[in-house]
Amino acid sequence: MASVTVRGLALCTTSLLNFAFVFISGADLIRFVSFRAIYHNITGETTLCRDSIPWSVALRDSSVLRALAVDLGLLALFIVQHSLLAWLPVKQALQSVLGPLNRTAYCFTTALALQILMRYWQPVTNAPCLWSVRQAPWSVWFPLLCFSLHFLCWAIICSILMIFDYPELLGIKQVYYDCLRLGDPLSHKSPHAQRLLSHLRHPVCLELGVVLWLLPALSLDRLLLAGALSAYLALAHSLDKQDLAYLCVQLNSKMQLFAQPHGGSADATPNEDTDDHKKK
């Protein structure tokens, strides 16, 4: 009994420490992707890029090529980590070794890869921007507009992650269910929900696309970051019409639930996942 309790405490402690690290990494990612790039324009920073340098000269500059090579390697590190650990044979091997900490390890290594990317990212300052809003009054208003839209997109992303079972996404629920001997949390969801989550873990492609591309100035290294991550988001998911139909049914169910008077009614349309959980 004591060994079971110690094991449970160790699993919970590990999961909570991982949650803290992922939370810090998420805050750093918001600063890195959104606010740092917009801040350059609001403050009138001039070292973001140099429009006076021709592209023919910039693309032959060794410092520019070296910075792009480093950034490309950092992006490759993140993409390989994110894809390799999600590959079914690797997932099964890690599951046999780590047990309920498998999802925790995946989130930890993802956050670690992001921290390495942000820490060693090399800005390209000896090349012109692809676009730059510098004409008054848009040089002031457009960065503020970008800031507002970025803030809105990050708020939507956080809301979607909460709706899509944030504790399960980070591996906290796996540890909790293991301590209570309830099995895998995904097994309590409906087959349609399991199928959807196997095709796309975090459906925030549109919002991430906005924060990656909507900027007052687009430098060469930012083009590499936005292009690589946008391509990865587009190629990584495998949603189909069946997933879309399931999402539409769930959306209609939620809209009917919100449209009902306070307290609901006896003939309310049940949520498929909740009903399936109750049956289990």
PDB file of C-alpha atoms in Angstrom:
ATOM      1  CA  MET A   1       0.000   0.000   0.000  1.00  0.00           C
ATOM      2  CA  ALA A   2       2.806   2.399   0.891  1.00  0.00           C
ATOM      3  CA  SER A   3       4.611   1.681  -2.374  1.00  0.00           C
ATOM      4  CA  VAL A   4       1.429   2.423  -4.320  1.00  0.00           C
ATOM      5  CA  THR A   5       1.031   5.742  -2.485  1.00  0.00           C
ATOM      6  CA  VAL A   6       4.655   6.717  -3.105  1.00  0.00           C
ATOM      7  CA  ARG A   7       4.295   5.815  -6.771  1.00  0.00           C
ATOM      8  CA  GLY A   8       1.153   7.928  -7.051  1.00  0.00           C
ATOM      9  CA  LEU A   9       2.812  10.914  -5.377  1.00  0.00           C
ATOM     10  CA  ALA A  10       5.828  10.601  -7.676  1.00  0.00           C
ATOM     11  CA  LEU A  11       3.617  10.465 -10.760  1.00  0.00           C
ATOM     12  CA  CYS A  12       1.532  13.452  -9.641  1.00  0.00           C
ATOM     13  CA  THR A  13       4.610  15.500  -8.770  1.00  0.00           C
ATOM     14  CA  THR A  14       6.200  14.760 -12.135  1.00  0.00           C
ATOM     15  CA  SER A  15       3.003  15.641 -13.975  1.00  0.00           C
ATOM     16  CA  LEU A  16       2.550  18.938 -12.100  1.00  0.00           C
ATOM     17  CA  LEU A  17       6.187  19.959 -12.637  1.00  0.00           C
ATOM     18  CA  ASN A  18       5.733  19.224 -16.329  1.00  0.00           C
ATOM     19  CA  PHE A  19       2.578  21.369 -16.341  1.00  0.00           C
ATOM     20  CA  ALA A  20       4.528  24.280 -14.843  1.00  0.00           C
ATOM     21  CA  PHE A  21       7.306  23.913 -17.427  1.00  0.00           C
ATOM     22  CA  VAL A  22       4.815  23.731 -20.311  1.00  0.00           C
ATOM     23  CA  PHE A  23       2.951  26.775 -18.975  1.00  0.00           C
ATOM     24  CA  ILE A  24       6.180  28.807 -18.796  1.00  0.00           C
ATOM     25  CA  SER A  25       7.155  27.656 -22.291  1.00  0.00           C
ATOM     26  CA  GLY A  26       3.727  28.668 -23.603  1.00  0.00           C
ATOM     27  CA  ALA A  27       4.132  32.155 -22.164  1.00  0.00           C
ATOM     28  CA  ASP A  28       7.607  32.404 -23.701  1.00  0.00           C
ATOM     29  CA  LEU A  29       6.199  31.252 -27.050  1.00  0.00           C
ATOM     30  CA  ILE A  30       3.573  34.021 -27.023  1.00  0.00           C
ATOM     31  CA  ARG A  31       6.281  36.572 -26.307  1.00  0.00           C
ATOM     32  CA  PHE A  32       8.554  35.124 -28.999  1.00  0.00           C
ATOM     33  CA  VAL A  33       5.961  34.747 -31.769  1.00  0.00           C
ATOM     34  CA  SER A  34       3.769  37.779 -31.166  1.00  0.00           C
ATOM     35  CA  PHE A  35       4.788  40.506 -28.803  1.00  0.00           C
ATOM     36  CA  ARG A  36       8.503  40.726 -29.532  1.00  0.00           C
ATOM     37  CA  ALA A  37       7.929  41.106 -33.268  1.00  0.00           C
ATOM     38  CA  ILE A  38       5.213  43.738 -32.779  1.00  0.00           C
ATOM     39  CA  TYR A  39       7.208  45.587 -30.109  1.00  0.00           C
ATOM     40  CA  HIS A  40       9.955  46.370 -32.637  1.00  0.00           C
ATOM     41  CA  ASN A  41       7.466  48.413 -34.665  1.00  0.00           C
ATOM     42  CA  ILE A  42       5.731  50.164 -31.786  1.00  0.00           C
ATOM     43  CA  THR A  43       9.074  51.395 -30.399  1.00  0.00           C
ATOM     44  CA  GLY A  44      10.489  52.347 -33.791  1.00  0.00           C
ATOM     45  CA  GLU A  45      13.263  49.750 -33.580  1.00  0.00           C
ATOM     46  CA  THR A  46      15.507  50.032 -36.661  1.00  0.00           C
ATOM     47  CA  THR A  47      17.581  46.844 -36.406  1.00  0.00           C
ATOM     48  CA  LEU A  48      14.776  44.464 -37.405  1.00  0.00           C
ATOM     49  CA  CYS A  49      15.879  44.619 -41.061  1.00  0.00           C
ATOM     50  CA  ARG A  50      17.728  46.863 -43.517  1.00  0.00           C
ATOM     51  CA  ASP A  51      15.769  47.866 -46.597  1.00  0.00           C
ATOM     52  CA  SER A  52      18.785  49.697 -48.022  1.00  0.00           C
ATOM     53  CA  ILE A  53      20.538  46.377 -48.729  1.00  0.00           C
ATOM     54  CA  PRO A  54      19.554  44.778 -52.089  1.00  0.00           C
ATOM     55  CA  TRP A  55      18.277  41.210 -52.024  1.00  0.00           C
ATOM     56  CA  SER A  56      21.059  40.097 -54.355  1.00  0.00           C
ATOM     57  CA  VAL A  57      23.616  41.261 -51.791  1.00  0.00           C
ATOM     58  CA  ALA A  58      21.730  40.033 -48.721  1.00  0.00           C
ATOM     59  CA  LEU A  59      21.310  36.488 -50.037  1.00  0.00           C
ATOM     60  CA  ARG A  60      25.071  36.223 -50.568  1.00  0.00           C
ATOM     61  CA  ASP A  61      25.929  37.560 -47.133  1.00  0.00           C
ATOM     62  CA  SER A  62      27.566  34.838 -45.034  1.00  0.00           C
ATOM     63  CA  SER A  63      25.991  36.132 -41.791  1.00  0.00           C
ATOM     64  CA  VAL A  64      22.509  35.939 -43.338  1.00  0.00           C
ATOM     65  CA  LEU A  65      23.066  32.419 -44.661  1.00  0.00           C
ATOM     66  CA  ARG A  66      24.554  31.289 -41.354  1.00  0.00           C
ATOM     67  CA  ALA A  67      21.587  32.640 -39.386  1.00  0.00           C
ATOM     68  CA  LEU A  68      19.102  30.985 -41.765  1.00  0.00           C
ATOM     69  CA  ALA A  69      20.966  27.672 -41.502  1.00  0.00           C
ATOM     70  CA  VAL A  70      20.835  27.790 -37.690  1.00  0.00           C
ATOM     71  CA  ASP A  71      17.139  28.697 -37.714  1.00  0.00           C
ATOM     72  CA  LEU A  72      16.366  25.927 -40.193  1.00  0.00           C
ATOM     73  CA  GLY A  73      18.158  23.419 -37.960  1.00  0.00           C
ATOM     74  CA  LEU A  74      16.152  24.570 -34.927  1.00  0.00           C
ATOM     75  CA  LEU A  75      12.893  24.200 -36.853  1.00  0.00           C
ATOM     76  CA  ALA A  76      13.953  20.730 -37.993  1.00  0.00           C
ATOM     77  CA  LEU A  77      14.676  19.768 -34.368  1.00  0.00           C
ATOM     78  CA  PHE A  78      11.193  20.801 -33.268  1.00  0.00           C
ATOM     79  CA  ILE A  79       9.408  19.153 -36.210  1.00  0.00           C
ATOM     80  CA  VAL A  80      11.338  15.888 -35.843  1.00  0.00           C
ATOM     81  CA  GLN A  81      10.627  15.761 -32.099  1.00  0.00           C
ATOM     82  CA  HIS A  82       6.947  16.578 -32.563  1.00  0.00           C
ATOM     83  CA  SER A  83       6.499  14.007 -35.337  1.00  0.00           C
ATOM     84  CA  LEU A  84       8.769  11.195 -34.161  1.00  0.00           C
ATOM     85  CA  LEU A  85       7.247  10.944 -30.691  1.00  0.00           C
ATOM     86  CA  ALA A  86       3.756  10.980 -32.221  1.00  0.00           C
ATOM     87  CA  TRP A  87       4.627   8.078 -34.562  1.00  0.00           C
ATOM     88  CA  LEU A  88       2.640   5.007 -33.510  1.00  0.00           C
ATOM     89  CA  PRO A  89       5.571   2.536 -33.081  1.00  0.00           C
ATOM     90  CA  VAL A  90       7.467   5.082 -30.980  1.00  0.00           C
ATOM     91  CA  LYS A  91       4.349   5.891 -28.955  1.00  0.00           C
ATOM     92  CA  GLN A  92       3.768   2.233 -28.219  1.00  0.00           C
ATOM     93  CA  ALA A  93       7.403   1.708 -27.212  1.00  0.00           C
ATOM     94  CA  LEU A  94       7.350   4.728 -24.896  1.00  0.00           C
ATOM     95  CA  GLN A  95       3.991   3.644 -23.479  1.00  0.00           C
ATOM     96  CA  SER A  96       5.462   0.296 -22.467  1.00  0.00           C
ATOM     97  CA  VAL A  97       8.341   2.052 -20.702  1.00  0.00           C
ATOM     98  CA  LEU A  98       6.754   5.209 -19.260  1.00  0.00           C
ATOM     99  CA  GLY A  99       3.183   4.074 -18.745  1.00  0.00           C
ATOM    100  CA  PRO A 100       0.910   6.979 -17.715  1.00  0.00           C
ATOM    101  CA  LEU A 101       3.815   9.416 -18.063  1.00  0.00           C
ATOM    102  CA  ASN A 102       3.991   8.891 -21.829  1.00  0.00           C
ATOM    103  CA  ARG A 103       1.919  11.974 -22.664  1.00  0.00           C
ATOM    104  CA  THR A 104       3.768  13.960 -19.984  1.00  0.00           C
ATOM    105  CA  ALA A 105       7.098  13.075 -21.607  1.00  0.00           C
ATOM    106  CA  TYR A 106       5.780  14.112 -25.016  1.00  0.00           C
ATOM    107  CA  CYS A 107       4.672  17.528 -23.722  1.00  0.00           C
ATOM    108  CA  PHE A 108       7.930  17.997 -21.801  1.00  0.00           C
ATOM    109  CA  THR A 109      10.113  17.279 -24.834  1.00  0.00           C
ATOM    110  CA  THR A 110       7.916  19.549 -26.981  1.00  0.00           C
ATOM    111  CA  ALA A 111       8.323  22.398 -24.507  1.00  0.00           C
ATOM    112  CA  LEU A 112      12.064  21.707 -24.294  1.00  0.00           C
ATOM    113  CA  ALA A 113      12.400  21.796 -28.094  1.00  0.00           C
ATOM    114  CA  LEU A 114      10.524  25.102 -28.170  1.00  0.00           C
ATOM    115  CA  GLN A 115      12.767  26.542 -25.453  1.00  0.00           C
ATOM    116  CA  ILE A 116      15.860  25.550 -27.446  1.00  0.00           C
ATOM    117  CA  LEU A 117      14.364  27.078 -30.600  1.00  0.00           C
ATOM    118  CA  MET A 118      13.538  30.366 -28.878  1.00  0.00           C
ATOM    119  CA  ARG A 119      16.837  30.543 -27.010  1.00  0.00           C
ATOM    120  CA  TYR A 120      19.097  30.014 -30.029  1.00  0.00           C
ATOM    121  CA  TRP A 121      16.959  31.608 -32.771  1.00  0.00           C
ATOM    122  CA  GLN A 122      19.069  33.904 -34.968  1.00  0.00           C
ATOM    123  CA  PRO A 123      17.370  37.088 -36.250  1.00  0.00           C
ATOM    124  CA  VAL A 124      18.333  38.098 -39.794  1.00  0.00           C
ATOM    125  CA  THR A 125      19.099  41.827 -39.546  1.00  0.00           C
ATOM    126  CA  ASN A 126      21.339  42.267 -42.622  1.00  0.00           C
ATOM    127  CA  ALA A 127      18.540  41.770 -45.137  1.00  0.00           C
ATOM    128  CA  PRO A 128      15.487  43.815 -46.185  1.00  0.00           C
ATOM    129  CA  CYS A 129      11.991  43.079 -44.912  1.00  0.00           C
ATOM    130  CA  LEU A 130       9.505  41.429 -47.237  1.00  0.00           C
ATOM    131  CA  TRP A 131       7.031  44.064 -46.116  1.00  0.00           C
ATOM    132  CA  SER A 132       7.111  46.858 -43.584  1.00  0.00           C
ATOM    133  CA  VAL A 133       4.394  49.332 -42.597  1.00  0.00           C
ATOM    134  CA  ARG A 134       6.220  52.593 -41.908  1.00  0.00           C
ATOM    135  CA  GLN A 135       4.005  55.302 -43.343  1.00  0.00           C
ATOM    136  CA  ALA A 136       2.159  57.479 -40.836  1.00  0.00           C
ATOM    137  CA  PRO A 137      -0.418  57.066 -39.393  1.00  0.00           C
ATOM    138  CA  TRP A 138      -0.392  53.305 -40.142  1.00  0.00           C
ATOM    139  CA  SER A 139       3.063  52.951 -38.615  1.00  0.00           C
ATOM    140  CA  VAL A 140       1.319  53.429 -35.262  1.00  0.00           C
ATOM    141  CA  TRP A 141      -2.179  52.075 -35.855  1.00  0.00           C
ATOM    142  CA  PHE A 142      -1.286  48.880 -37.712  1.00  0.00           C
ATOM    143  CA  PRO A 143       1.002  47.520 -34.944  1.00  0.00           C
ATOM    144  CA  LEU A 144      -1.774  48.227 -32.442  1.00  0.00           C
ATOM    145  CA  LEU A 145      -4.228  46.400 -34.689  1.00  0.00           C
ATOM    146  CA  CYS A 146      -1.831  43.454 -34.936  1.00  0.00           C
ATOM    147  CA  PHE A 147      -1.417  43.437 -31.157  1.00  0.00           C
ATOM    148  CA  SER A 148      -5.202  43.330 -30.662  1.00  0.00           C
ATOM    149  CA  LEU A 149      -5.707  40.520 -33.184  1.00  0.00           C
ATOM    150  CA  HIS A 150      -2.801  38.520 -31.752  1.00  0.00           C
ATOM    151  CA  PHE A 151      -4.245  38.884 -28.264  1.00  0.00           C
ATOM    152  CA  LEU A 152      -7.647  37.711 -29.535  1.00  0.00           C
ATOM    153  CA  CYS A 153      -6.127  34.725 -31.353  1.00  0.00           C
ATOM    154  CA  TRP A 154      -4.149  33.594 -28.305  1.00  0.00           C
ATOM    155  CA  ALA A 155      -7.304  33.911 -26.180  1.00  0.00           C
ATOM    156  CA  ILE A 156      -9.176  31.713 -28.698  1.00  0.00           C
ATOM    157  CA  ILE A 157      -6.319  29.186 -28.718  1.00  0.00           C
ATOM    158  CA  CYS A 158      -6.377  28.933 -24.920  1.00  0.00           C
ATOM    159  CA  SER A 159     -10.170  28.553 -24.970  1.00  0.00           C
ATOM    160  CA  ILE A 160     -10.033  25.779 -27.564  1.00  0.00           C
ATOM    161  CA  LEU A 161      -7.376  23.914 -25.597  1.00  0.00           C
ATOM    162  CA  MET A 162      -9.587  24.102 -22.516  1.00  0.00           C
ATOM    163  CA  ILE A 163     -12.563  22.776 -24.459  1.00  0.00           C
ATOM    164  CA  PHE A 164     -10.463  19.939 -25.894  1.00  0.00           C
ATOM    165  CA  ASP A 165      -9.687  18.555 -22.423  1.00  0.00           C
ATOM    166  CA  TYR A 166      -6.527  20.440 -21.451  1.00  0.00           C
ATOM    167  CA  PRO A 167      -5.612  18.077 -18.533  1.00  0.00           C
ATOM    168  CA  GLU A 168      -5.693  15.097 -20.895  1.00  0.00           C
ATOM    169  CA  LEU A 169      -3.717  16.980 -23.533  1.00  0.00           C
ATOM    170  CA  LEU A 170      -0.897  17.663 -21.052  1.00  0.00           C
ATOM    171  CA  GLY A 171      -0.907  14.193 -19.497  1.00  0.00           C
ATOM    172  CA  ILE A 172      -2.318  15.232 -16.108  1.00  0.00           C
ATOM    173  CA  LYS A 173      -5.513  13.230 -16.486  1.00  0.00           C
ATOM    174  CA  GLN A 174      -3.550  10.115 -17.520  1.00  0.00           C
ATOM    175  CA  VAL A 175      -1.735  10.171 -14.172  1.00  0.00           C
ATOM    176  CA  TYR A 176      -4.925  10.924 -12.241  1.00  0.00           C
ATOM    177  CA  TYR A 177      -6.814   8.074 -13.927  1.00  0.00           C
ATOM    178  CA  ASP A 178      -3.898   5.707 -13.381  1.00  0.00           C
ATOM    179  CA  CYS A 179      -3.877   6.472  -9.641  1.00  0.00           C
ATOM    180  CA  LEU A 180      -7.612   5.725  -9.500  1.00  0.00           C
ATOM    181  CA  ARG A 181      -7.208   2.664 -11.776  1.00  0.00           C
ATOM    182  CA  LEU A 182      -9.628   4.036 -14.363  1.00  0.00           C
ATOM    183  CA  GLY A 183      -7.502   3.255 -17.410  1.00  0.00           C
ATOM    184  CA  ASP A 184      -6.734   5.569 -20.308  1.00  0.00           C
ATOM    185  CA  PRO A 185      -8.846   8.781 -20.344  1.00  0.00           C
ATOM    186  CA  LEU A 186      -9.306   8.464 -24.106  1.00  0.00           C
ATOM    187  CA  SER A 187     -11.077   5.136 -23.589  1.00  0.00           C
ATOM    188  CA  HIS A 188     -13.889   7.044 -21.826  1.00  0.00           C
ATOM    189  CA  LYS A 189     -14.546   9.163 -24.916  1.00  0.00           C
ATOM    190  CA  SER A 190     -16.791   8.152 -27.790  1.00  0.00           C
ATOM    191  CA  PRO A 191     -15.245   6.398 -30.829  1.00  0.00           C
ATOM    192  CA  HIS A 192     -15.933   9.507 -32.930  1.00  0.00           C
ATOM    193  CA  ALA A 193     -14.068  11.712 -30.444  1.00  0.00           C
ATOM    194  CA  GLN A 194     -11.154   9.262 -30.308  1.00  0.00           C
ATOM    195  CA  ARG A 195     -10.977   9.273 -34.098  1.00  0.00           C
ATOM    196  CA  LEU A 196     -10.997  13.081 -34.220  1.00  0.00           C
ATOM    197  CA  LEU A 197      -8.243  13.407 -31.607  1.00  0.00           C
ATOM    198  CA  SER A 198      -6.104  10.848 -33.421  1.00  0.00           C
ATOM    199  CA  HIS A 199      -6.288  13.011 -36.549  1.00  0.00           C
ATOM    200  CA  LEU A 200      -5.769  16.419 -34.940  1.00  0.00           C
ATOM    201  CA  ARG A 201      -4.740  16.944 -31.318  1.00  0.00           C
ATOM    202  CA  HIS A 202      -5.067  20.731 -31.146  1.00  0.00           C
ATOM    203  CA  PRO A 203      -7.293  22.310 -33.839  1.00  0.00           C
ATOM    204  CA  VAL A 204      -5.899  25.854 -33.797  1.00  0.00           C
ATOM    205  CA  CYS A 205      -4.451  26.095 -37.314  1.00  0.00           C
ATOM    206  CA  LEU A 206      -6.261  29.278 -38.349  1.00  0.00           C
ATOM    207  CA  GLU A 207      -5.337  31.213 -35.197  1.00  0.00           C
ATOM    208  CA  LEU A 208      -1.692  30.130 -35.370  1.00  0.00           C
ATOM    209  CA  GLY A 209      -1.620  31.150 -39.023  1.00  0.00           C
ATOM    210  CA  VAL A 210      -2.805  34.646 -38.090  1.00  0.00           C
ATOM    211  CA  VAL A 211      -0.187  35.158 -35.354  1.00  0.00           C
ATOM    212  CA  LEU A 212       2.568  33.791 -37.588  1.00  0.00           C
ATOM    213  CA  TRP A 213       1.858  35.964 -40.628  1.00  0.00           C
ATOM    214  CA  LEU A 214       0.035  39.104 -39.458  1.00  0.00           C
ATOM    215  CA  LEU A 215       2.882  41.461 -38.541  1.00  0.00           C
ATOM    216  CA  PRO A 216       3.759  45.086 -39.300  1.00  0.00           C
ATOM    217  CA  ALA A 217       7.092  43.933 -40.730  1.00  0.00           C
ATOM    218  CA  LEU A 218       8.087  40.510 -42.047  1.00  0.00           C
ATOM    219  CA  SER A 219      11.802  39.769 -41.846  1.00  0.00           C
ATOM    220  CA  LEU A 220      13.555  36.917 -43.614  1.00  0.00           C
ATOM    221  CA  ASP A 221      13.905  34.757 -40.494  1.00  0.00           C
ATOM    222  CA  ARG A 222      10.230  35.337 -39.671  1.00  0.00           C
ATOM    223  CA  LEU A 223       9.317  34.195 -43.184  1.00  0.00           C
ATOM    224  CA  LEU A 224      11.232  30.976 -42.524  1.00  0.00           C
ATOM    225  CA  LEU A 225       9.488  30.470 -39.159  1.00  0.00           C
ATOM    226  CA  ALA A 226       5.989  31.207 -40.465  1.00  0.00           C
ATOM    227  CA  GLY A 227       6.440  29.222 -43.676  1.00  0.00           C
ATOM    228  CA  ALA A 228       7.874  26.117 -41.993  1.00  0.00           C
ATOM    229  CA  LEU A 229       5.293  25.975 -39.190  1.00  0.00           C
ATOM    230  CA  SER A 230       2.388  26.738 -41.556  1.00  0.00           C
ATOM    231  CA  ALA A 231       3.468  23.931 -43.886  1.00  0.00           C
ATOM    232  CA  TYR A 232       3.846  21.565 -40.932  1.00  0.00           C
ATOM    233  CA  LEU A 233       0.376  22.448 -39.634  1.00  0.00           C
ATOM    234  CA  ALA A 234      -1.124  21.903 -43.081  1.00  0.00           C
ATOM    235  CA  LEU A 235       0.579  18.531 -43.614  1.00  0.00           C
ATOM    236  CA  ALA A 236       0.372  17.122 -40.068  1.00  0.00           C
ATOM    237  CA  HIS A 237      -3.401  16.793 -39.711  1.00  0.00           C
ATOM    238  CA  SER A 238      -5.524  14.170 -41.472  1.00  0.00           C
ATOM    239  CA  LEU A 239      -9.066  15.417 -40.935  1.00  0.00           C
ATOM    240  CA  ASP A 240     -11.759  14.085 -43.261  1.00  0.00           C
ATOM    241  CA  LYS A 241     -15.483  14.463 -43.892  1.00  0.00           C
ATOM    242  CA  GLN A 242     -16.365  12.070 -41.079  1.00  0.00           C
ATOM    243  CA  ASP A 243     -14.503  14.243 -38.578  1.00  0.00           C
ATOM    244  CA  LEU A 244     -16.213  17.343 -39.965  1.00  0.00           C
ATOM    245  CA  ALA A 245     -19.633  15.703 -39.648  1.00  0.00           C
ATOM    246  CA  TYR A 246     -18.892  14.778 -36.029  1.00  0.00           C
ATOM    247  CA  LEU A 247     -17.813  18.348 -35.226  1.00  0.00           C
ATOM    248  CA  CYS A 248     -20.982  19.726 -36.835  1.00  0.00           C
ATOM    249  CA  VAL A 249     -23.169  17.385 -34.774  1.00  0.00           C
ATOM    250  CA  GLN A 250     -21.370  18.378 -31.576  1.00  0.00           C
ATOM    251  CA  LEU A 251     -21.610  22.076 -32.435  1.00  0.00           C
ATOM    252  CA  ASN A 252     -25.347  21.808 -33.118  1.00  0.00           C
ATOM    253  CA  SER A 253     -25.790  19.936 -29.841  1.00  0.00           C
ATOM    254  CA  LYS A 254     -23.974  22.672 -27.915  1.00  0.00           C
ATOM    255  CA  MET A 255     -25.947  25.430 -29.668  1.00  0.00           C
ATOM    256  CA  GLN A 256     -29.237  23.704 -28.787  1.00  0.00           C
ATOM    257  CA  LEU A 257     -28.072  23.370 -25.193  1.00  0.00           C
ATOM    258  CA  PHE A 258     -27.231  27.075 -24.943  1.00  0.00           C
ATOM    259  CA  ALA A 259     -30.521  28.033 -26.634  1.00  0.00           C
ATOM    260  CA  GLN A 260     -32.601  26.226 -24.007  1.00  0.00           C
ATOM    261  CA  PRO A 261     -34.044  28.055 -20.989  1.00  0.00           C
ATOM    262  CA  HIS A 262     -32.033  28.002 -17.771  1.00  0.00           C
ATOM    263  CA  GLY A 263     -32.129  24.516 -16.265  1.00  0.00           C
ATOM    264  CA  GLY A 264     -32.601  22.741 -19.603  1.00  0.00           C
ATOM    265  CA  SER A 265     -35.461  20.419 -20.569  1.00  0.00           C
ATOM    266  CA  ALA A 266     -36.120  16.744 -20.428  1.00  0.00           C
ATOM    267  CA  ASP A 267     -35.764  16.246 -24.177  1.00  0.00           C
ATOM    268  CA  ALA A 268     -32.367  17.946 -24.406  1.00  0.00           C
ATOM    269  CA  THR A 269     -29.954  16.488 -26.913  1.00  0.00           C
ATOM    270  CA  PRO A 270     -27.235  14.746 -24.880  1.00  0.00           C
ATOM    271  CA  ASN A 271     -23.561  15.280 -25.518  1.00  0.00           C
ATOM    272  CA  GLU A 272     -22.201  12.164 -27.168  1.00  0.00           C
ATOM    273  CA  ASP A 273     -19.020  12.018 -25.113  1.00  0.00           C
ATOM    274  CA  THR A 274     -20.839  12.637 -21.834  1.00  0.00           C
ATOM    275  CA  ASP A 275     -23.482  10.042 -22.601  1.00  0.00           C
ATOM    276  CA  ASP A 276     -20.827   7.518 -23.555  1.00  0.00           C
ATOM    277  CA  HIS A 277     -18.921   8.249 -20.335  1.00  0.00           C
ATOM    278  CA  LYS A 278     -22.059   7.709 -18.250  1.00  0.00           C
ATOM    279  CA  LYS A 279     -22.670   4.366 -19.921  1.00  0.00           C
ATOM    280  CA  LYS A 280     -19.152   3.254 -19.076  1.00  0.00           C
TER     281      LYS A 280
END
